[in-house]
């Protein structure tokens, strides 16, 4: 039996009390007590750095970079130059000062949110990102800024943001039907087919049947039109999901759980013919930039399992010009960037996707254009035929 080390034993020189990254390899299963200890450890490390290296509060922000006012010795105060100082945490856990040109970030934002999260975890309370913003509404200029610094806190603690007791706002809907009025999957333990709101926290998903087709829809209105028109009469064992625009991590998590349970299910995406519709498809395929460093995103991307079935150029090329919307300069820049990404990434249907993005530089249509131009019931038949056509193509490829 090994002897228990005493306080008088010599501590190994390579041992680091605050090597949080090495001690916590599986960050997304940390308990409440471990998360509290993790935050406390970073606070203690911060205080030690201030004492030992005589750094100021503005000098330190773990892995992040700040700008500081530095007065050169050979110039008077009025002519002082502003030079950026980067305080970096290296892989070994040490800190260094480097000069660079990184954008300004404010360290007190990080400590403010970390303090909020510490209290939430202690009390076992979960709140939405919107509630977190209004807790600090006098500090942050908008919700997006608060979200960015919340993501920074997750990066600093090296944990998924999902374990910080901050949940998403309830956004999006789920519907499944086996064609006989029975639900295939449910987030609320319901066996009858009904439209379910996607919760703000990670749910337990119940499976009641087999899913053959998963349809991702960009908009709530289009989602409800397909449900109202009973698309399940033409496409059996279908599950329809919408994130009501850009999907939350919860929507992507639910979709990934369903797709993992039914690996043979075909996954299709229906979005507007514009750059924003395409970006929604890529969010489901590859994830979002905001959560790029978090492991929860790595386990929710679907890659080339998703087929982009519309709207495509062939679907809108014959529509009257008055349905076409103007393309902005910002959208053109986004299109160029995504074309570059498609060209660099390659993969399935890369040439076709590149050509579709090229067409989007002059044409921009919403799905509602089809409904208005044709008939209110046209959309469901249009989508059903699309799915049938892609199913036949996929079956022929697999053979």
XYZ file of N, CA, C and O in Angstrom, residues 170-307:
552
model
N -35.456 29.712 -24.967
C -36.225 28.710 -25.693
C -36.486 29.210 -27.105
O -37.088 30.266 -27.304
N -35.978 28.472 -28.089
C -36.055 28.936 -29.473
C -36.110 27.733 -30.404
O -35.281 26.845 -30.318
N -37.085 27.736 -31.279
C -37.190 26.666 -32.249
C -38.298 25.676 -31.905
O -38.824 25.667 -30.786
N -38.628 24.826 -32.906
C -39.714 23.870 -32.738
C -39.352 22.528 -33.365
O -38.510 22.447 -34.265
N -40.013 21.500 -32.858
C -39.780 20.134 -33.313
C -41.121 19.474 -33.583
O -42.074 19.667 -32.826
N -41.197 18.699 -34.657
C -42.416 17.966 -34.970
C -42.022 16.664 -35.654
O -41.132 16.640 -36.517
N -42.670 15.576 -35.276
C -42.421 14.293 -35.940
C -43.723 13.523 -36.035
O -44.584 13.630 -35.163
N -43.862 12.733 -37.101
C -45.090 11.984 -37.326
C -44.771 10.749 -38.158
O -44.031 10.836 -39.144
N -45.334 9.621 -37.745
C -45.106 8.386 -38.492
C -46.134 8.189 -39.599
O -46.159 7.137 -40.254
N -47.006 9.188 -39.822
C -48.038 9.074 -40.838
C -49.354 8.564 -40.300
O -50.367 8.574 -40.986
N -49.351 8.116 -39.058
C -50.573 7.595 -38.438
C -50.951 8.406 -37.199
O -51.774 7.992 -36.403
N -50.310 9.559 -37.028
C -50.646 10.425 -35.906
C -49.843 10.182 -34.656
O -50.179 10.691 -33.591
N -48.755 9.404 -34.755
C -47.924 9.107 -33.587
C -46.594 9.836 -33.687
O -46.000 9.935 -34.763
N -46.118 10.333 -32.560
C -44.820 11.011 -32.520
C -43.691 9.990 -32.637
O -43.788 8.870 -32.132
N -42.627 10.392 -33.297
C -41.436 9.554 -33.426
C -40.404 9.890 -32.359
O -39.743 9.006 -31.828
N -40.263 11.173 -32.075
C -39.340 11.636 -31.035
C -40.016 12.764 -30.259
O -40.938 13.413 -30.770
N -39.554 12.994 -29.039
C -40.147 14.041 -28.216
C -39.149 14.538 -27.187
O -38.355 13.757 -26.646
N -39.201 15.845 -26.926
C -38.388 16.458 -25.868
C -39.194 16.637 -24.586
O -38.660 17.066 -23.572
N -40.494 16.362 -24.665
C -41.367 16.604 -23.522
C -42.181 15.367 -23.158
O -43.267 15.474 -22.601
N -41.681 14.184 -23.522
C -42.307 12.909 -23.154
C -43.719 12.793 -23.712
O -44.613 12.234 -23.066
N -43.945 13.312 -24.932
C -45.266 13.247 -25.554
C -45.272 12.176 -26.635
O -44.371 12.124 -27.466
N -46.289 11.337 -26.619
C -46.378 10.276 -27.627
C -47.261 10.670 -28.801
O -47.145 10.082 -29.871
N -48.147 11.634 -28.622
C -48.995 12.100 -29.713
C -48.271 13.173 -30.511
O -47.510 13.964 -29.953
N -48.482 13.173 -31.808
C -47.812 14.143 -32.669
C -48.282 15.544 -32.351
O -49.475 15.842 -32.387
N -47.376 16.407 -32.036
C -47.697 17.794 -31.742
C -46.442 18.631 -31.945
O -45.321 18.119 -31.896
N -46.636 19.908 -32.179
C -45.505 20.820 -32.308
C -44.961 21.101 -30.916
O -45.682 21.570 -30.040
N -43.680 20.814 -30.705
C -43.045 21.023 -29.404
C -42.040 22.167 -29.496
O -41.271 22.251 -30.452
N -42.042 23.008 -28.502
C -41.042 24.073 -28.441
C -39.730 23.494 -27.919
O -39.717 22.741 -26.941
N -38.642 23.854 -28.574
C -37.326 23.378 -28.144
C -36.936 24.112 -26.871
O -36.972 25.339 -26.823
N -36.578 23.393 -25.813
C -36.277 24.046 -24.528
C -34.963 24.811 -24.563
O -34.188 24.711 -25.523
N -34.704 25.558 -23.500
C -33.477 26.337 -23.417
C -32.315 25.566 -22.837
O -31.173 26.005 -22.913
N -32.591 24.420 -22.229
C -31.544 23.589 -21.643
C -31.522 22.241 -22.348
O -32.469 21.876 -23.048
N -30.457 21.495 -22.168
C -30.301 20.217 -22.855
C -31.326 19.217 -22.344
O -31.314 18.867 -21.163
N -32.228 18.735 -23.223
C -33.297 17.853 -22.776
C -32.929 16.374 -22.897
O -31.954 16.011 -23.561
N -33.734 15.548 -22.249
C -33.693 14.109 -22.477
C -34.680 13.794 -23.586
O -35.850 14.171 -23.507
N -34.233 13.135 -24.630
C -35.072 12.897 -25.802
C -35.643 11.483 -25.742
O -34.912 10.508 -25.511
N -36.941 11.381 -25.942
C -37.620 10.084 -25.993
C -37.819 9.687 -27.444
O -38.192 10.507 -28.293
N -37.597 8.414 -27.728
C -37.770 7.882 -29.079
C -38.909 6.865 -29.070
O -38.898 5.908 -28.299
N -39.888 7.090 -29.958
C -41.064 6.228 -29.989
C -41.203 5.468 -31.307
O -42.089 4.639 -31.445
N -40.387 5.785 -32.275
C -40.500 5.117 -33.571
C -39.243 5.314 -34.382
O -38.218 5.797 -33.888
N -39.318 4.984 -35.640
C -38.170 5.073 -36.533
C -38.269 6.321 -37.391
O -39.318 6.605 -37.979
N -37.190 7.075 -37.458
C -37.131 8.284 -38.292
C -36.379 7.954 -39.580
O -35.236 7.492 -39.548
N -37.042 8.195 -40.712
C -36.412 7.961 -42.016
C -35.902 9.260 -42.647
O -34.928 9.248 -43.385
N -36.596 10.366 -42.352
C -36.252 11.650 -42.968
C -36.257 12.750 -41.919
O -37.185 12.836 -41.115
N -35.208 13.562 -41.927
C -35.127 14.726 -41.044
C -35.064 15.964 -41.920
O -34.193 16.072 -42.792
N -35.991 16.876 -41.723
C -36.034 18.101 -42.517
C -35.761 19.304 -41.624
O -36.493 19.567 -40.670
N -34.693 20.042 -41.941
C -34.350 21.279 -41.235
C -34.959 22.441 -42.010
O -34.734 22.576 -43.220
N -35.745 23.266 -41.323
C -36.412 24.402 -41.959
C -35.923 25.681 -41.295
O -35.815 25.757 -40.070
N -35.628 26.696 -42.118
C -35.086 27.945 -41.578
C -36.090 28.701 -40.724
O -35.761 29.179 -39.634
N -37.357 28.792 -41.188
C -38.307 29.713 -40.575
C -39.471 28.997 -39.917
O -39.931 27.948 -40.377
N -39.972 29.633 -38.866
C -41.132 29.108 -38.154
C -42.363 29.075 -39.054
O -43.143 28.105 -39.027
N -42.581 30.100 -39.876
C -43.765 30.164 -40.736
C -43.780 29.017 -41.738
O -44.836 28.409 -41.991
N -42.626 28.706 -42.317
C -42.532 27.608 -43.277
C -42.704 26.271 -42.557
O -43.375 25.357 -43.057
N -42.127 26.155 -41.392
C -42.291 24.956 -40.565
C -43.771 24.673 -40.318
O -44.261 23.549 -40.516
N -44.496 25.686 -39.905
C -45.918 25.506 -39.577
C -46.768 25.272 -40.824
O -47.781 24.572 -40.757
N -46.379 25.824 -41.956
C -47.108 25.557 -43.196
C -46.988 24.081 -43.581
O -47.967 23.440 -43.976
N -45.792 23.504 -43.430
C -45.584 22.089 -43.756
C -46.367 21.187 -42.805
O -46.932 20.165 -43.217
N -46.407 21.554 -41.529
C -47.157 20.773 -40.553
C -48.654 20.885 -40.825
O -49.389 19.884 -40.800
N -49.097 22.107 -41.095
C -50.527 22.348 -41.357
C -50.988 21.589 -42.602
O -52.119 21.073 -42.650
N -50.134 21.507 -43.607
C -50.480 20.808 -44.853
C -50.251 19.310 -44.769
O -50.409 18.602 -45.764
N -49.842 18.834 -43.589
C -49.681 17.391 -43.337
C -48.698 16.751 -44.330
O -49.031 15.820 -45.071
N -47.470 17.266 -44.308
C -46.440 16.728 -45.200
C -46.157 15.255 -44.930
O -45.708 14.517 -45.798
N -46.485 14.794 -43.692
C -46.230 13.401 -43.343
C -47.086 12.433 -44.164
O -46.819 11.228 -44.169
N -48.117 12.926 -44.854
C -48.907 12.058 -45.730
C -48.111 11.662 -46.967
O -48.369 10.614 -47.568
N -47.167 12.507 -47.356
C -46.342 12.216 -48.533
C -44.942 11.731 -48.134
O -44.327 10.980 -48.887
N -44.478 12.169 -46.980
C -43.156 11.744 -46.504
C -43.343 11.087 -45.142
O -43.507 11.771 -44.121
N -43.349 9.762 -45.107
C -43.607 9.045 -43.868
C -42.389 9.073 -42.951
O -41.254 9.210 -43.390
N -42.665 8.912 -41.665
C -41.605 8.855 -40.651
C -40.658 10.055 -40.765
O -39.438 9.906 -40.817
N -41.252 11.229 -40.805
C -40.469 12.453 -40.973
C -40.405 13.220 -39.661
O -41.369 13.257 -38.888
N -39.259 13.804 -39.419
C -39.046 14.692 -38.273
C -38.658 16.051 -38.837
O -37.695 16.151 -39.615
N -39.390 17.101 -38.447
C -39.122 18.457 -38.926
C -38.641 19.287 -37.749
O -39.231 19.241 -36.661
N -37.583 20.054 -37.967
C -37.016 20.867 -36.892
C -36.646 22.234 -37.446
O -36.186 22.350 -38.589
N -36.906 23.272 -36.672
C -36.516 24.619 -37.061
C -35.865 25.331 -35.878
O -36.303 25.168 -34.732
N -34.834 26.088 -36.178
C -34.188 26.906 -35.159
C -34.690 28.332 -35.172
O -34.155 29.173 -34.451
N -35.720 28.599 -36.009
C -36.263 29.961 -36.156
C -35.140 30.940 -36.480
O -34.889 31.902 -35.755
N -34.462 30.674 -37.572
C -33.297 31.471 -37.941
C -32.032 30.699 -37.610
O -31.968 29.475 -37.741
N -31.013 31.410 -37.161
C -29.769 30.738 -36.779
C -30.040 29.862 -35.551
O -30.581 30.334 -34.551
N -29.672 28.591 -35.609
C -30.054 27.657 -34.540
C -29.208 27.822 -33.284
O -28.023 28.141 -33.351
N -29.840 27.601 -32.144
C -29.102 27.571 -30.880
C -28.362 26.247 -30.763
O -28.618 25.298 -31.512
N -27.469 26.159 -29.804
C -26.728 24.921 -29.578
C -27.669 23.811 -29.132
O -27.427 22.631 -29.403
N -28.784 24.157 -28.490
C -29.751 23.145 -28.058
C -30.427 22.513 -29.269
O -30.582 21.288 -29.341
N -30.824 23.347 -30.236
C -31.436 22.828 -31.465
C -30.477 21.893 -32.180
O -30.863 20.804 -32.633
N -29.226 22.292 -32.274
C -28.223 21.455 -32.948
C -27.958 20.179 -32.166
O -27.744 19.109 -32.751
N -27.990 20.274 -30.837
C -27.796 19.091 -29.991
C -28.925 18.083 -30.210
O -28.668 16.879 -30.371
N -30.169 18.566 -30.215
C -31.314 17.678 -30.415
C -31.234 17.005 -31.781
O -31.441 15.791 -31.916
N -30.923 17.795 -32.804
C -30.809 17.247 -34.154
C -29.727 16.175 -34.214
O -29.914 15.111 -34.823
N -28.596 16.439 -33.560
C -27.505 15.476 -33.577
C -27.896 14.186 -32.852
O -27.533 13.084 -33.297
N -28.623 14.307 -31.737
C -29.057 13.118 -31.005
C -29.991 12.259 -31.856
O -29.882 11.030 -31.873
N -30.897 12.903 -32.564
C -31.822 12.155 -33.426
C -31.062 11.495 -34.572
O -31.285 10.321 -34.891
N -30.154 12.243 -35.187
C -29.401 11.691 -36.317
C -28.487 10.551 -35.879
O -28.239 9.622 -36.646
N -27.980 10.623 -34.647
C -27.130 9.546 -34.139
C -27.955 8.287 -33.852
O -27.483 7.164 -34.057
N -29.168 8.487 -33.361
C -30.055 7.366 -33.072
C -30.487 6.668 -34.353
O -30.674 5.450 -34.381
N -30.615 7.447 -35.448
C -31.052 6.894 -36.731
C -30.019 7.242 -37.803
O -30.207 8.178 -38.583
N -28.911 6.514 -37.834
C -27.814 6.847 -38.766
C -28.186 6.697 -40.242
O -27.504 7.247 -41.101
N -29.258 5.954 -40.528
C -29.664 5.776 -41.923
C -30.636 6.858 -42.392
O -30.986 6.913 -43.568
N -31.083 7.710 -41.472
C -32.039 8.765 -41.832
C -31.385 9.784 -42.749
O -30.223 10.160 -42.560
N -32.142 10.231 -43.755
C -31.663 11.270 -44.658
C -31.962 12.636 -44.041
O -33.064 12.868 -43.535
N -30.988 13.538 -44.073
C -31.133 14.864 -43.463
C -31.101 15.920 -44.569
O -30.145 15.992 -45.344
N -32.158 16.738 -44.630
C -32.277 17.753 -45.662
C -32.471 19.129 -45.017
O -33.054 19.243 -43.938
N -32.001 20.161 -45.716
C -32.127 21.538 -45.221
C -32.846 22.392 -46.250
O -32.509 22.363 -47.439
N -33.840 23.159 -45.781
C -34.616 24.050 -46.643
C -34.497 25.472 -46.103
O -34.980 25.770 -45.009
N -33.841 26.356 -46.863
C -33.607 27.730 -46.417
C -33.818 28.698 -47.578
O -33.971 28.288 -48.725
N -33.808 29.984 -47.268
C -33.923 31.013 -48.302
C -32.742 30.938 -49.260
O -31.643 30.463 -48.908
N -32.959 31.466 -50.467
C -31.872 31.562 -51.434
C -31.140 32.877 -51.208
O -31.310 33.864 -51.916
N -30.332 32.903 -50.165
C -29.475 34.049 -49.871
C -28.360 33.582 -48.943
O -28.361 32.435 -48.481
N -27.425 34.448 -48.674
C -26.256 34.060 -47.891
C -26.634 33.664 -46.469
O -26.011 32.777 -45.866
N -27.665 34.261 -45.918
C -28.059 33.936 -44.551
C -28.656 32.528 -44.479
O -28.418 31.792 -43.516
N -29.421 32.157 -45.499
C -29.931 30.790 -45.561
C -28.802 29.784 -45.663
O -28.812 28.743 -44.993
N -27.810 30.110 -46.498
C -26.663 29.206 -46.633
C -25.878 29.106 -45.331
O -25.419 28.022 -44.947
N -25.720 30.224 -44.623
C -24.983 30.202 -43.356
C -25.703 29.345 -42.302
O -25.052 28.722 -41.460
N -27.020 29.318 -42.346
C -27.763 28.451 -41.423
C -27.453 26.994 -41.722
O -27.248 26.180 -40.813
N -27.385 26.651 -43.003
C -27.029 25.279 -43.385
C -25.630 24.925 -42.877
O -25.406 23.859 -42.301
N -24.678 25.840 -43.061
C -23.304 25.557 -42.643
C -23.167 25.508 -41.119
O -22.294 24.822 -40.601
N -24.043 26.227 -40.401
C -24.016 26.144 -38.939
C -24.376 24.736 -38.477
O -23.756 24.191 -37.566
N -25.374 24.148 -39.112
C -25.728 22.767 -38.792
C -24.627 21.796 -39.233
O -24.373 20.788 -38.567
N -23.971 22.110 -40.339
C -22.957 21.200 -40.870
C -21.645 21.267 -40.098
O -21.073 20.232 -39.726
N -21.167 22.517 -39.847
C -19.826 22.680 -39.302
C -19.785 23.387 -37.951
O -18.726 23.469 -37.333
N -20.907 23.931 -37.480
C -20.918 24.631 -36.208
C -20.795 26.136 -36.397
O -20.697 26.646 -37.510
N -20.796 26.856 -35.263
C -20.709 28.314 -35.279
C -19.343 28.774 -34.792
O -18.665 28.064 -34.039
N -18.949 29.957 -35.216
C -17.663 30.521 -34.800
C -17.653 30.776 -33.298
O -16.642 30.560 -32.621
N -18.780 31.198 -32.753
C -18.872 31.561 -31.347
C -18.493 30.407 -30.421
O -17.868 30.607 -29.379
N -18.850 29.184 -30.824
C -18.583 28.013 -29.972
C -17.495 27.112 -30.555
O -17.431 25.933 -30.240
N -16.642 27.679 -31.386
C -15.650 26.863 -32.097
C -14.667 26.170 -31.165
O -14.105 25.132 -31.505
N -14.433 26.747 -29.962
C -13.457 26.164 -29.041
C -14.087 25.204 -28.039
O -13.387 24.650 -27.199
N -15.389 25.000 -28.118
C -16.078 24.216 -27.110
C -16.381 22.813 -27.632
O -16.837 22.643 -28.758
N -16.160 21.829 -26.782
C -16.315 20.441 -27.204
C -17.756 20.087 -27.514
O -18.011 19.174 -28.295
N -18.720 20.795 -26.925
C -20.121 20.491 -27.202
C -20.425 20.710 -28.674
O -21.236 20.004 -29.275
N -19.748 21.691 -29.299
C -19.970 21.918 -30.721
C -19.393 20.783 -31.547
O -19.983 20.368 -32.544
N -18.244 20.271 -31.122
C -17.617 19.201 -31.881
C -18.497 17.959 -31.942
O -18.359 17.137 -32.845
N -19.383 17.823 -30.959
C -20.252 16.639 -30.922
C -21.652 16.947 -31.450
O -22.565 16.145 -31.259
N -21.843 18.094 -32.116
C -23.157 18.430 -32.666
C -23.115 18.750 -34.156
O -24.159 19.039 -34.740
N -21.962 18.715 -34.771
C -21.883 18.996 -36.206
C -22.238 17.738 -36.998
O -21.978 16.622 -36.564
N -22.817 17.954 -38.176
C -23.305 16.827 -38.983
C -22.560 16.658 -40.297
O -22.738 15.652 -40.979
N -21.737 17.641 -40.663
C -20.919 17.504 -41.862
C -21.740 17.253 -43.113
O -22.825 17.811 -43.310
N -21.239 16.363 -43.955
C -21.875 16.119 -45.251
C -23.105 15.228 -45.179
O -23.663 14.863 -46.223
N -23.564 14.881 -43.986
C -24.820 14.140 -43.886
C -26.003 15.013 -44.305
O -27.054 14.508 -44.688
N -25.836 16.336 -44.233
C -26.920 17.246 -44.600
C -26.914 17.502 -46.104
O -25.878 17.825 -46.685
N -28.064 17.341 -46.717
C -28.255 17.696 -48.120
C -28.993 19.033 -48.189
O -30.063 19.194 -47.598
